[in-house]
CSV table of C-alpha atoms in Angstrom, one decimal:
chain,number,residue,atom,x,y,z
A,1,MET,CA,33.2,4.3,28.2
A,2,LYS,CA,34.9,1.7,26.9
A,3,LYS,CA,34.1,0.2,23.2
A,4,SER,CA,33.6,-3.2,23.0
A,5,SER,CA,35.9,-5.2,20.9
A,6,LYS,CA,33.4,-7.3,19.1
A,7,THR,CA,33.0,-7.2,15.4
A,8,PRO,CA,29.4,-6.5,14.2
A,9,ARG,CA,27.5,-9.4,13.0
A,10,ARG,CA,26.9,-9.8,9.3
A,11,ARG,CA,23.9,-11.0,8.0
A,12,SER,CA,23.5,-14.0,6.1
A,13,PRO,CA,21.6,-13.6,2.7
A,14,ALA,CA,18.0,-14.4,3.0
A,15,LYS,CA,16.8,-17.7,2.1
A,16,PRO,CA,14.0,-18.1,-0.4
A,17,ALA,CA,10.7,-19.1,1.0
A,18,SER,CA,9.9,-22.7,0.9
A,19,ARG,CA,7.0,-23.8,-1.4
A,20,LYS,CA,4.0,-25.2,0.5
A,21,ARG,CA,3.1,-28.8,-1.0
A,22,ALA,CA,-0.3,-28.9,-2.8
A,23,THR,CA,-1.5,-31.9,-0.3
A,24,ALA,CA,-0.2,-29.9,2.6
A,25,PRO,CA,-3.5,-28.4,4.5
A,26,SER,CA,-4.0,-24.8,4.7
A,27,THR,CA,-3.0,-22.9,7.9
A,28,ASP,CA,-5.4,-20.1,6.8
A,29,ALA,CA,-8.7,-20.5,9.1
A,30,MET,CA,-11.6,-18.6,8.3
A,31,ARG,CA,-12.3,-16.3,11.1
A,32,PRO,CA,-15.2,-16.7,13.5
A,33,GLU,CA,-16.6,-13.5,12.6
A,34,TYR,CA,-16.9,-14.0,9.1
A,35,ASP,CA,-20.3,-15.5,8.5
A,36,PHE,CA,-21.5,-16.2,4.9
A,37,SER,CA,-24.3,-18.6,6.3
A,38,ARG,CA,-26.8,-16.4,4.5
A,39,GLY,CA,-24.9,-15.3,1.4
A,40,THR,CA,-26.3,-15.8,-2.0
A,41,ARG,CA,-24.2,-17.2,-4.7
A,42,ASN,CA,-23.9,-15.3,-7.9
A,43,LYS,CA,-26.3,-12.7,-6.9
A,44,TYR,CA,-25.4,-10.4,-9.5
A,45,ALA,CA,-24.1,-12.7,-12.1
A,46,ALA,CA,-27.0,-12.0,-14.5
A,47,ARG,CA,-27.1,-8.4,-14.4
A,48,TYR,CA,-22.9,-8.8,-15.1
A,49,ARG,CA,-23.7,-11.1,-18.1
A,50,GLU,CA,-26.0,-8.4,-19.7
A,51,GLY,CA,-23.5,-6.1,-19.3
A,52,SER,CA,-23.9,-1.9,-19.3
A,53,ASN,CA,-24.3,0.4,-21.8
A,54,ILE,CA,-22.8,3.3,-20.7
A,55,VAL,CA,-23.2,6.8,-22.8
A,56,VAL,CA,-20.8,9.7,-22.1
A,57,LEU,CA,-22.9,13.1,-23.5
A,58,ASP,CA,-20.8,16.0,-24.2
A,59,PRO,CA,-20.9,19.0,-21.6
A,60,ASP,CA,-23.1,21.3,-23.8
A,61,VAL,CA,-25.4,18.3,-24.2
A,62,ALA,CA,-25.5,17.4,-20.6
A,63,ASP,CA,-26.1,21.1,-19.5
A,64,ALA,CA,-29.5,20.7,-21.3
A,65,PHE,CA,-30.7,17.6,-19.1
A,66,GLN,CA,-31.2,17.7,-15.4
A,67,ASP,CA,-31.0,13.9,-14.8
A,68,SER,CA,-30.9,10.7,-16.8
A,69,ALA,CA,-34.6,10.5,-16.3
A,70,ALA,CA,-34.8,13.8,-18.9
A,71,VAL,CA,-32.4,12.2,-21.2
A,72,ASN,CA,-34.2,9.0,-21.4
A,73,HIS,CA,-37.5,10.7,-21.6
A,74,ALA,CA,-35.9,12.9,-24.9
A,75,LEU,CA,-34.4,9.8,-26.6
A,76,ARG,CA,-37.6,8.1,-26.4
A,77,THR,CA,-39.3,10.9,-28.0
A,78,LEU,CA,-37.1,10.9,-30.7
A,79,LEU,CA,-37.5,7.4,-31.1
A,80,GLU,CA,-41.2,7.9,-31.7
A,81,LEU,CA,-40.8,10.5,-34.5
A,82,VAL,CA,-37.8,8.7,-36.2
A,83,PRO,CA,-37.9,4.9,-35.4
A,84,PRO,CA,-34.4,3.2,-35.9
A,85,SER,CA,-34.3,1.5,-39.2
A,86,GLY,CA,-31.9,-1.7,-40.5
A,87,PRO,CA,-29.9,-3.7,-38.5
A,88,ARG,CA,-28.8,-1.3,-36.0
A,89,GLY,CA,-32.6,-1.0,-34.7
A,90,ARG,CA,-32.7,-2.4,-31.3
A,91,LYS,CA,-36.2,-4.1,-30.1
A,92,ARG,CA,-37.7,-1.8,-27.2
A,93,ARG,CA,-38.1,-3.3,-23.9
A,94,THR,CA,-41.1,-3.6,-22.2
A,95,ALA,CA,-41.3,-2.3,-18.8
């Protein structure tokens, strides 16, 4: 087999991508299978604003309770015996 006498091509350095102008229309189109017609805006916004109060129990304490309902029951019982006082106390929520 005869080797070709061609020299290998050298690649030119990559050119930086040109920036799109802000006034240029977007080429990205929404796919037809995406249907947001029945979507709800800000469905969870209020819940997000309220925040969450996550408490991590030590393993020995967690072993004493079956689930979060048991923990809540124990804490409510404790609050009846020793009501919170001062500025750290919270108002109780009514269900």
